[in-house]
mmCIF file of C-alpha atoms in Angstrom:
data_model
loop_
_atom_site.group_PDB
_atom_site.id
_atom_site.type_symbol
_atom_site.label_atom_id
_atom_site.label_comp_id
_atom_site.label_asym_id
_atom_site.label_seq_id
_atom_site.Cartn_x
_atom_site.Cartn_y
_atom_site.Cartn_z
ATOM 1 C CA MET V 1 39.818 -7.509 86.693
ATOM 2 C CA ILE V 2 38.466 -3.912 86.889
ATOM 3 C CA LEU V 3 36.373 -4.210 83.741
ATOM 4 C CA ASP V 4 34.796 -7.504 84.827
ATOM 5 C CA ALA V 5 34.122 -5.966 88.227
ATOM 6 C CA ALA V 6 32.285 -3.070 86.658
ATOM 7 C CA ARG V 7 30.314 -5.483 84.261
ATOM 8 C CA LEU V 8 29.152 -7.618 87.115
ATOM 9 C CA SER V 9 28.258 -4.699 89.297
ATOM 10 C CA LEU V 10 26.219 -3.336 86.384
ATOM 11 C CA ALA V 11 24.387 -6.611 86.124
ATOM 12 C CA ASN V 12 23.713 -6.759 89.844
ATOM 13 C CA LEU V 13 22.426 -3.176 89.673
ATOM 14 C CA PHE V 14 19.316 -4.105 87.847
ATOM 15 C CA ALA V 15 18.805 -7.496 89.425
ATOM 16 C CA PRO V 16 15.356 -8.075 91.077
ATOM 17 C CA GLU V 17 17.247 -8.154 94.554
ATOM 18 C CA THR V 18 18.755 -4.826 94.007
ATOM 19 C CA ARG V 19 15.699 -3.131 92.618
ATOM 20 C CA SER V 20 14.047 -2.991 96.099
ATOM 21 C CA VAL V 21 17.183 -1.032 97.472
ATOM 22 C CA PHE V 22 16.906 1.318 94.526
ATOM 23 C CA TRP V 23 13.132 2.083 94.972
ATOM 24 C CA LYS V 24 14.070 2.681 98.825
ATOM 25 C CA VAL V 25 16.614 5.061 97.992
ATOM 26 C CA LEU V 26 14.676 6.849 95.393
ATOM 27 C CA GLY V 27 11.566 7.203 97.489
ATOM 28 C CA LEU V 28 13.543 8.351 100.570
ATOM 29 C CA THR V 29 15.348 10.914 98.334
ATOM 30 C CA LEU V 30 12.121 12.254 97.108
ATOM 31 C CA LEU V 31 10.424 12.509 100.482
ATOM 32 C CA ALA V 32 13.693 14.331 101.857
ATOM 33 C CA LEU V 33 13.609 16.677 99.133
ATOM 34 C CA ALA V 34 9.909 17.366 99.433
ATOM 35 C CA ALA V 35 10.247 17.923 103.148
ATOM 36 C CA LEU V 36 13.279 20.262 102.528
ATOM 37 C CA TRP V 37 11.253 22.398 99.986
ATOM 38 C CA PHE V 38 8.352 22.864 102.267
ATOM 39 C CA CYS V 39 10.596 23.760 105.213
ATOM 40 C CA LEU V 40 12.441 26.249 103.039
ATOM 41 C CA ARG V 41 9.327 27.769 101.726
ATOM 42 C CA GLU V 42 7.698 28.275 105.050
ATOM 43 C CA LEU V 43 11.016 29.793 106.235
ATOM 44 C CA PHE V 44 10.944 32.207 103.331
ATOM 45 C CA ILE V 45 7.293 33.222 104.065
ATOM 46 C CA TRP V 46 8.072 33.635 107.712
ATOM 47 C CA LEU V 47 11.350 35.731 107.234
ATOM 48 C CA ALA V 48 11.163 37.297 103.727
ATOM 49 C CA LEU V 49 7.548 38.315 103.208
ATOM 50 C CA PRO V 50 7.476 40.517 106.459
ATOM 51 C CA TRP V 51 10.788 42.048 105.388
ATOM 52 C CA LEU V 52 9.231 42.790 101.872
ATOM 53 C CA ASP V 53 6.182 44.552 103.617
ATOM 54 C CA ALA V 54 8.459 46.649 105.682
ATOM 55 C CA LEU V 55 10.551 47.689 102.818
ATOM 56 C CA MET V 56 7.541 48.869 100.736
ATOM 57 C CA PRO V 57 5.093 50.258 103.452
ATOM 58 C CA GLY V 58 3.226 52.539 101.036
ATOM 59 C CA THR V 59 2.535 49.863 98.473
ATOM 60 C CA PRO V 60 -1.143 50.195 97.411
ATOM 61 C CA ALA V 61 -3.601 47.448 97.993
ATOM 62 C CA TRP V 62 -3.854 46.762 94.198
ATOM 63 C CA ALA V 63 -0.208 46.082 94.069
ATOM 64 C CA GLY V 64 -0.466 43.050 96.490
ATOM 65 C CA TRP V 65 -0.176 40.722 93.486
ATOM 66 C CA LEU V 66 3.505 41.498 93.509
ATOM 67 C CA THR V 67 3.921 39.358 96.758
ATOM 68 C CA PHE V 68 2.122 36.701 94.980
ATOM 69 C CA VAL V 69 4.583 36.802 92.064
ATOM 70 C CA LEU V 70 7.627 36.955 94.244
ATOM 71 C CA GLY V 71 6.198 33.808 96.050
ATOM 72 C CA ILE V 72 5.913 31.957 92.808
ATOM 73 C CA PHE V 73 9.516 32.927 91.798
ATOM 74 C CA ALA V 74 10.909 32.046 95.152
ATOM 75 C CA SER V 75 9.305 28.623 95.080
ATOM 76 C CA LEU V 76 10.580 28.019 91.570
ATOM 77 C CA GLY V 77 14.047 28.934 92.781
ATOM 78 C CA LEU V 78 13.702 26.584 95.683
ATOM 79 C CA ALA V 79 12.897 23.952 93.267
ATOM 80 C CA LEU V 80 15.825 24.531 91.169
ATOM 81 C CA ALA V 81 18.099 24.450 94.222
ATOM 82 C CA LEU V 82 16.622 21.107 95.271
ATOM 83 C CA ALA V 83 17.119 19.781 91.689
ATOM 84 C CA LEU V 84 20.947 20.784 92.188
ATOM 85 C CA LEU V 85 20.799 18.871 95.577
ATOM 86 C CA LEU V 86 19.350 15.947 93.978
ATOM 87 C CA ALA V 87 22.552 13.782 93.546
ATOM 88 C CA PRO V 88 24.046 14.777 97.037
ATOM 89 C CA VAL V 89 20.944 13.831 98.871
ATOM 90 C CA THR V 90 20.760 10.725 96.843
ATOM 91 C CA ALA V 91 24.395 9.881 97.908
ATOM 92 C CA LEU V 92 23.609 10.619 101.352
ATOM 93 C CA ILE V 93 20.759 8.330 101.735
ATOM 94 C CA ALA V 94 22.198 5.661 99.550
ATOM 95 C CA GLY V 95 25.161 5.321 101.839
ATOM 96 C CA LEU V 96 22.905 3.805 104.382
ATOM 97 C CA PHE V 97 22.161 0.896 102.026
ATOM 98 C CA LEU V 98 25.457 0.080 100.737
ATOM 99 C CA ASP V 99 25.592 -3.080 102.887
ATOM 100 C CA ASP V 100 22.220 -4.233 101.261
ATOM 101 C CA VAL V 101 23.937 -4.129 97.847
ATOM 102 C CA ALA V 102 26.952 -5.940 98.975
ATOM 103 C CA GLU V 103 24.887 -8.606 100.492
ATOM 104 C CA VAL V 104 23.064 -9.024 97.156
ATOM 105 C CA VAL V 105 26.506 -9.243 95.383
ATOM 106 C CA GLU V 106 27.896 -11.807 97.682
ATOM 107 C CA ALA V 107 24.613 -13.881 97.589
ATOM 108 C CA ARG V 108 24.443 -13.866 93.754
ATOM 109 C CA ASP V 109 28.094 -14.284 92.880
ATOM 110 C CA TYR V 110 29.788 -15.615 95.790
ATOM 111 C CA PRO V 111 27.423 -18.154 97.462
ATOM 112 C CA ASN V 112 29.947 -20.551 98.721
ATOM 113 C CA GLU V 113 32.203 -17.915 100.445
ATOM 114 C CA PRO V 114 31.778 -16.532 103.898
ATOM 115 C CA ALA V 115 29.400 -13.417 103.688
ATOM 116 C CA GLY V 116 31.091 -10.040 104.785
ATOM 117 C CA ARG V 117 30.214 -8.191 108.135
ATOM 118 C CA PRO V 118 27.733 -5.439 107.774
ATOM 119 C CA LEU V 119 28.927 -2.140 109.195
ATOM 120 C CA PRO V 120 27.253 -0.973 112.338
ATOM 121 C CA LEU V 121 24.570 1.706 111.947
ATOM 122 C CA GLY V 122 26.803 4.284 113.431
ATOM 123 C CA GLU V 123 29.588 3.486 110.904
ATOM 124 C CA ALA V 124 27.228 3.353 108.140
ATOM 125 C CA ILE V 125 25.890 6.809 108.885
ATOM 126 C CA ALA V 126 29.317 8.206 109.289
ATOM 127 C CA GLY V 127 30.424 6.631 106.082
ATOM 128 C CA SER V 128 27.331 7.957 104.215
ATOM 129 C CA ALA V 129 28.171 11.531 105.596
ATOM 130 C CA LYS V 130 31.818 10.990 104.588
ATOM 131 C CA PHE V 131 30.927 9.976 101.103
ATOM 132 C CA LEU V 132 28.657 13.070 100.768
ATOM 133 C CA GLY V 133 31.518 15.224 101.751
ATOM 134 C CA VAL V 134 33.906 13.398 99.437
ATOM 135 C CA VAL V 135 31.642 14.239 96.451
ATOM 136 C CA ILE V 136 30.985 17.620 97.587
ATOM 137 C CA LEU V 137 34.707 18.431 98.064
ATOM 138 C CA GLY V 138 35.783 16.716 94.929
ATOM 139 C CA ASN V 139 33.392 18.903 92.780
ATOM 140 C CA ILE V 140 34.412 21.995 94.574
ATOM 141 C CA LEU V 141 37.970 21.284 93.783
ATOM 142 C CA ALA V 142 37.021 20.482 90.167
ATOM 143 C CA LEU V 143 34.962 23.647 89.965
ATOM 144 C CA PHE V 144 37.912 25.818 90.877
ATOM 145 C CA LEU V 145 39.961 24.217 88.273
ATOM 146 C CA LEU V 146 37.230 24.935 85.474
ATOM 147 C CA LEU V 147 39.290 28.327 85.342
ATOM 148 C CA VAL V 148 42.248 26.457 83.929
ATOM 149 C CA PRO V 149 41.577 25.717 80.227
ATOM 150 C CA GLY V 150 42.184 22.061 79.345
ATOM 151 C CA VAL V 151 42.469 20.994 82.864
ATOM 152 C CA ASN V 152 38.894 21.106 84.166
ATOM 153 C CA LEU V 153 37.549 17.712 82.811
ATOM 154 C CA ILE V 154 40.968 15.920 83.634
ATOM 155 C CA ALA V 155 40.658 17.366 87.030
ATOM 156 C CA PHE V 156 36.991 16.111 87.481
ATOM 157 C CA PHE V 157 38.233 12.547 86.701
ATOM 158 C CA LEU V 158 41.366 12.584 88.730
ATOM 159 C CA VAL V 159 39.823 14.137 91.893
ATOM 160 C CA ASN V 160 36.598 11.956 91.792
ATOM 161 C CA GLY V 161 38.465 8.955 90.684
ATOM 162 C CA TYR V 162 40.849 8.951 93.620
ATOM 163 C CA LEU V 163 38.227 9.949 96.257
ATOM 164 C CA LEU V 164 35.457 7.627 95.098
ATOM 165 C CA GLY V 165 37.953 4.627 94.568
ATOM 166 C CA ARG V 166 39.256 5.073 98.098
ATOM 167 C CA GLU V 167 36.173 5.476 100.009
ATOM 168 C CA PHE V 168 34.257 2.708 98.258
ATOM 169 C CA PHE V 169 37.107 0.218 98.205
ATOM 170 C CA GLU V 170 37.746 0.721 101.922
ATOM 171 C CA PHE V 171 33.955 0.208 102.590
ATOM 172 C CA ALA V 172 34.203 -3.050 100.713
ATOM 173 C CA ALA V 173 37.445 -4.065 102.328
ATOM 174 C CA MET V 174 35.974 -3.348 105.876
ATOM 175 C CA ARG V 175 33.314 -6.046 105.384
ATOM 176 C CA TYR V 176 36.132 -8.445 105.647
ATOM 177 C CA ARG V 177 38.987 -6.654 107.438
ATOM 178 C CA SER V 178 39.568 -4.341 110.367
ATOM 179 C CA PRO V 179 39.529 -0.665 109.294
ATOM 180 C CA ALA V 180 43.274 -0.514 109.637
ATOM 181 C CA GLU V 181 43.862 -3.550 107.504
ATOM 182 C CA ALA V 182 41.349 -2.203 105.019
ATOM 183 C CA ARG V 183 43.361 1.019 104.398
ATOM 184 C CA LEU V 184 46.694 -0.676 104.188
ATOM 185 C CA PHE V 185 45.213 -3.310 101.743
ATOM 186 C CA ARG V 186 43.865 -0.435 99.690
ATOM 187 C CA ALA V 187 47.119 1.400 99.852
ATOM 188 C CA LYS V 188 48.962 -1.779 98.586
ATOM 189 C CA HIS V 189 46.812 -1.954 95.419
ATOM 190 C CA ARG V 190 46.318 1.939 95.089
ATOM 191 C CA SER V 191 47.020 1.884 91.391
ATOM 192 C CA THR V 192 44.075 -0.797 90.691
ATOM 193 C CA VAL V 193 41.736 0.997 92.991
ATOM 194 C CA PHE V 194 42.580 4.403 91.554
ATOM 195 C CA LEU V 195 41.796 3.069 87.939
ATOM 196 C CA ALA V 196 38.597 1.534 89.235
ATOM 197 C CA GLY V 197 37.790 4.889 90.750
ATOM 198 C CA LEU V 198 38.140 6.569 87.360
ATOM 199 C CA ILE V 199 35.261 4.222 86.102
ATOM 200 C CA LEU V 200 33.128 5.394 89.012
ATOM 201 C CA ALA V 201 33.971 9.046 88.080
ATOM 202 C CA ALA V 202 32.856 8.433 84.575
ATOM 203 C CA PHE V 203 29.540 6.944 85.872
ATOM 204 C CA LEU V 204 29.025 9.992 88.140
ATOM 205 C CA ALA V 205 29.559 12.305 85.160
ATOM 206 C CA VAL V 206 26.341 11.064 83.433
ATOM 207 C CA PRO V 207 23.272 12.917 84.411
ATOM 208 C CA LEU V 208 20.466 10.793 86.042
ATOM 209 C CA LEU V 209 22.654 7.712 85.962
ATOM 210 C CA ASN V 210 24.867 9.380 88.488
ATOM 211 C CA LEU V 211 22.062 9.016 91.079
ATOM 212 C CA LEU V 212 22.921 5.209 90.952
ATOM 213 C CA THR V 213 26.574 5.815 91.617
ATOM 214 C CA PRO V 214 26.711 4.785 95.289
ATOM 215 C CA LEU V 215 24.965 1.457 94.588
ATOM 216 C CA PHE V 216 27.001 0.739 91.506
ATOM 217 C CA ALA V 217 30.216 1.685 93.273
ATOM 218 C CA ALA V 218 29.523 -0.522 96.293
ATOM 219 C CA GLY V 219 28.852 -3.583 93.973
ATOM 220 C CA MET V 220 31.905 -2.935 91.878
ATOM 221 C CA MET V 221 34.396 -2.495 94.716
ATOM 222 C CA VAL V 222 33.026 -5.645 96.275
ATOM 223 C CA HIS V 223 33.878 -7.604 93.449
ATOM 224 C CA LEU V 224 37.280 -5.897 92.982
ATOM 225 C CA HIS V 225 38.135 -6.716 96.629
ATOM 226 C CA LYS V 226 37.200 -10.251 96.107
ATOM 227 C CA ARG V 227 39.507 -10.584 93.130
ATOM 228 C CA LEU V 228 42.392 -8.589 94.703
ATOM 229 C CA SER V 229 42.112 -10.810 97.746
ATOM 230 C CA ALA V 230 42.189 -13.997 95.643
ATOM 231 C CA SER V 231 45.371 -12.746 93.876
ATOM 232 C CA ASP V 232 47.063 -11.607 97.119
ATOM 233 C CA PRO V 233 46.098 -14.385 99.718
ATOM 234 C CA GLY V 234 49.333 -13.810 101.696
ATOM 235 C CA PHE V 235 48.403 -10.229 102.694
ATOM 236 C CA SER V 236 48.372 -9.470 106.320
ATOM 237 C CA LEU V 237 48.289 -6.333 108.527
ATOM 238 C CA ALA V 238 52.137 -6.947 109.340
ATOM 239 C CA ARG V 239 52.955 -7.273 105.605
ATOM 240 C CA GLY V 240 50.657 -4.294 104.727
ATOM 241 C CA SER V 241 52.405 -2.263 107.281
ATOM 242 C CA ALA V 242 55.705 -2.924 105.463
ATOM 243 C CA ALA V 243 54.271 -1.810 102.100
ATOM 244 C CA GLY V 244 53.448 1.518 103.522
ATOM 245 C CA ALA V 245 50.389 3.656 103.027
#
């Protein structure tokens, strides 16, 4: 079930209908990074350069090239910082287009079934920010565990597997269920969702490919939710409450 959902999601990821979403995400990400780079650069020029001039008031005129060199190094440092922010910024922006990916999956693979309910804009923005926080938190925790030999790689997969599986499965479930029922349905099938999350963590660990993680995860969890719903047609909010969170 999980591998089949991953296979179908990967196929949908490169479908013509999904390609437009990918280009939107990539274009907006590059635009956001470029705007952030110019803002930080201007902030550096405004704050740091006067401080350097005050720090070295006796610098001869011929040494003015030092300011130019420092500016180049600062620009390179900002570019490196933005490169590190590439994946989080992509995740934040891609979170706004998860419903587009889900709609492609539903139209291509489940044309005879009722379509899910797109999340309201406010919920989509909140979910996007929440996913960004999950990725950052998961990787901070994994980073601390780097100090423990033999645990770091395992920690990365376990932490991200749990967090990614939970967030994206609940996103898919909330297209068909209330938020409370979606959480209970995820809790009932927590083992399956966690194993699916490990695949998402593996996807996240691949450089460049990890930029597509939100789009891949959204499609995969829509497939997984469809299959779990078909195998558990009797689930209801009341029965989910009895199962426990």
